[in-house]
JSON list of C-alpha atoms in Angstrom, two decimals:
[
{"chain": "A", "resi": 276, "resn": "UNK", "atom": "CA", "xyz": [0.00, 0.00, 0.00]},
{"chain": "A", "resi": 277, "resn": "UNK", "atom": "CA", "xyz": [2.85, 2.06, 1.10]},
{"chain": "A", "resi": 278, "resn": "UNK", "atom": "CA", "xyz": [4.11, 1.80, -2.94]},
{"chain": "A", "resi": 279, "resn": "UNK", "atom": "CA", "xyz": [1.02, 3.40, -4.33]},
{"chain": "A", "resi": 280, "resn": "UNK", "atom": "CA", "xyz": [1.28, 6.32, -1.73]},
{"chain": "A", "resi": 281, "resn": "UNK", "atom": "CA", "xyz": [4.77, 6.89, -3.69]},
{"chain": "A", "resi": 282, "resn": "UNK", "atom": "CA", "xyz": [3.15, 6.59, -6.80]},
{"chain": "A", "resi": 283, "resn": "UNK", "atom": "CA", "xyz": [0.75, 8.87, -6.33]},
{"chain": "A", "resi": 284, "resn": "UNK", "atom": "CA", "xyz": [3.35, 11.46, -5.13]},
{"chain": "A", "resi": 285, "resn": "UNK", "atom": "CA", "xyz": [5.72, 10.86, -7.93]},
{"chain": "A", "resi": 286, "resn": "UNK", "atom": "CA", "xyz": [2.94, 11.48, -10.38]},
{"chain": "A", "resi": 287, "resn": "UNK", "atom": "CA", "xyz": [2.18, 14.93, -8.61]},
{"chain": "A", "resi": 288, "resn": "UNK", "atom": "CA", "xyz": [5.64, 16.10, -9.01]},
{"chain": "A", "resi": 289, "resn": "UNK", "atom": "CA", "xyz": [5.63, 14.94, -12.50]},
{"chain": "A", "resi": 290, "resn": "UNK", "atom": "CA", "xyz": [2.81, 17.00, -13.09]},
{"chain": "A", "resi": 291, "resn": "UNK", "atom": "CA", "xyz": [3.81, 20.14, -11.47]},
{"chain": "A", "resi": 292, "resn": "UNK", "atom": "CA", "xyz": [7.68, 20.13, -10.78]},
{"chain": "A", "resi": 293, "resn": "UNK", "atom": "CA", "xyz": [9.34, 21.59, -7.80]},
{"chain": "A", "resi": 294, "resn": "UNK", "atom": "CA", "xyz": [11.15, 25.34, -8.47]},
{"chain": "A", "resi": 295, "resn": "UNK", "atom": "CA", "xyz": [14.27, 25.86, -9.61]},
{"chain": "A", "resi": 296, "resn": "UNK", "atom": "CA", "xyz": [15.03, 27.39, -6.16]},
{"chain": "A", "resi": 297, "resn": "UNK", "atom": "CA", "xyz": [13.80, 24.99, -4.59]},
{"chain": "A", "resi": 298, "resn": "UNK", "atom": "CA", "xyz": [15.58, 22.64, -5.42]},
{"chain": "A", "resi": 299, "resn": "UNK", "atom": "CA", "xyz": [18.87, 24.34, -5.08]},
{"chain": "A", "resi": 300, "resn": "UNK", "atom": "CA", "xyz": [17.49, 24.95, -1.62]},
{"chain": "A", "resi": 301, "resn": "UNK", "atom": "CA", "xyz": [17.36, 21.45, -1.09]},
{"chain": "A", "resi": 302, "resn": "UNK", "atom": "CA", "xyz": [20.52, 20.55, -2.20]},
{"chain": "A", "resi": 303, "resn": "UNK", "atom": "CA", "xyz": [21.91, 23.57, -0.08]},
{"chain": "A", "resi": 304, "resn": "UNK", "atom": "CA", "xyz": [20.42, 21.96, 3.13]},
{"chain": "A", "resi": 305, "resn": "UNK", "atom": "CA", "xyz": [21.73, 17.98, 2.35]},
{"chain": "A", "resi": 306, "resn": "UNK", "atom": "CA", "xyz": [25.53, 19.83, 2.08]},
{"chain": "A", "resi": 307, "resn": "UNK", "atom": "CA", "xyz": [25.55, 21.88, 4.45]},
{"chain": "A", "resi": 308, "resn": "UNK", "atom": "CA", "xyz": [24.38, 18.77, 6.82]},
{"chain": "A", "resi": 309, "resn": "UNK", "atom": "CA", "xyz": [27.01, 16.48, 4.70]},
{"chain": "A", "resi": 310, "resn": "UNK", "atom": "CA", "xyz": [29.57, 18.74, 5.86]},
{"chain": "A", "resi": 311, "resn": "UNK", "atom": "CA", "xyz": [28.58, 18.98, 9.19]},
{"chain": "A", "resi": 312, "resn": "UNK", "atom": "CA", "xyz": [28.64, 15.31, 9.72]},
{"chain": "A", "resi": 313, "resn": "UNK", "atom": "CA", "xyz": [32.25, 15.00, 7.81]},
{"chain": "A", "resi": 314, "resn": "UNK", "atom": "CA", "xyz": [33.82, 17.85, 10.07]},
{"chain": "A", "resi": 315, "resn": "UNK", "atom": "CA", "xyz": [32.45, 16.20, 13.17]},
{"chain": "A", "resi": 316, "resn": "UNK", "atom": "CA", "xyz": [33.92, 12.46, 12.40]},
{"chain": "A", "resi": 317, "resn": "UNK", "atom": "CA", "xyz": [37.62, 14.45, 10.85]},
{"chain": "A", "resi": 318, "resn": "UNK", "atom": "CA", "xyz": [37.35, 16.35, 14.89]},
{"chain": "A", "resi": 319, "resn": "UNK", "atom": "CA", "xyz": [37.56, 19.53, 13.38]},
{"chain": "A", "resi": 320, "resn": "UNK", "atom": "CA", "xyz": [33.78, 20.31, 15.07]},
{"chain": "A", "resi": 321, "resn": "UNK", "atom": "CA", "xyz": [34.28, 22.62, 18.01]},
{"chain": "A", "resi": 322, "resn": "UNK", "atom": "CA", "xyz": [34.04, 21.04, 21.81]},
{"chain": "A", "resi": 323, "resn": "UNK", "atom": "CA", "xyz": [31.52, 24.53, 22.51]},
{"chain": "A", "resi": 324, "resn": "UNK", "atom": "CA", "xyz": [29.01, 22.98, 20.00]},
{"chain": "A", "resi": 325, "resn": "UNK", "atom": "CA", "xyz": [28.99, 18.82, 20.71]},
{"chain": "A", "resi": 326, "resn": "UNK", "atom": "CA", "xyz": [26.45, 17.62, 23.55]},
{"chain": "A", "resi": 327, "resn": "UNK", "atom": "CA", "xyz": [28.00, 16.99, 26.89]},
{"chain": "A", "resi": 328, "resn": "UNK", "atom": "CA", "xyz": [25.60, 14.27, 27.58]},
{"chain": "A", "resi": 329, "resn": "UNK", "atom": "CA", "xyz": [23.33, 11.90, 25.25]},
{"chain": "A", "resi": 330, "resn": "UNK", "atom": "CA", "xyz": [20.49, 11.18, 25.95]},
{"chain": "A", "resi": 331, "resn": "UNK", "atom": "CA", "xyz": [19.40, 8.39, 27.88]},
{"chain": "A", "resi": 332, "resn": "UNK", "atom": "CA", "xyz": [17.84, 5.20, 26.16]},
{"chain": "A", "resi": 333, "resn": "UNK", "atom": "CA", "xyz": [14.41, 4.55, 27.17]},
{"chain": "A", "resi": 334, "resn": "UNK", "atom": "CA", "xyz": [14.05, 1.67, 29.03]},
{"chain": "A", "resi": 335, "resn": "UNK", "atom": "CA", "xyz": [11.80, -1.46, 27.35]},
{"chain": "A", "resi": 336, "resn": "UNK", "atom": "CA", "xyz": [8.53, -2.18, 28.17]}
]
């Protein structure tokens, strides 16, 4: 069911296309997150902006 849900949406944006600028947008947002992930694992992040603590798992049920 979950495929024709897709479907349906990929139809829609074959109909009427997302901007330009949007998409750009988009694409802005996925780097700038890339990056952020690839300084973070090279250790170039700075200690003032990582979390001191994690949060706690939830415990089962």
């Amino acid at each position: 069911m979950n495929n024709l849900i897709w479907l349906l949406r990929a139809s829609k944006w074959a109909r009427n296309p997302p901007s330009a600028r949007m998409v750009r947008l988009v694409l802005a947002i996925v780097a700038l997150a890339i990056a952020i992930v690839v300084l973070e694992k090279m250790g170039w992040w700075p200690d003032w902006a990582k979390m001191e603590q994690g949060r706690a798992p939830r415990p089962p049920r």
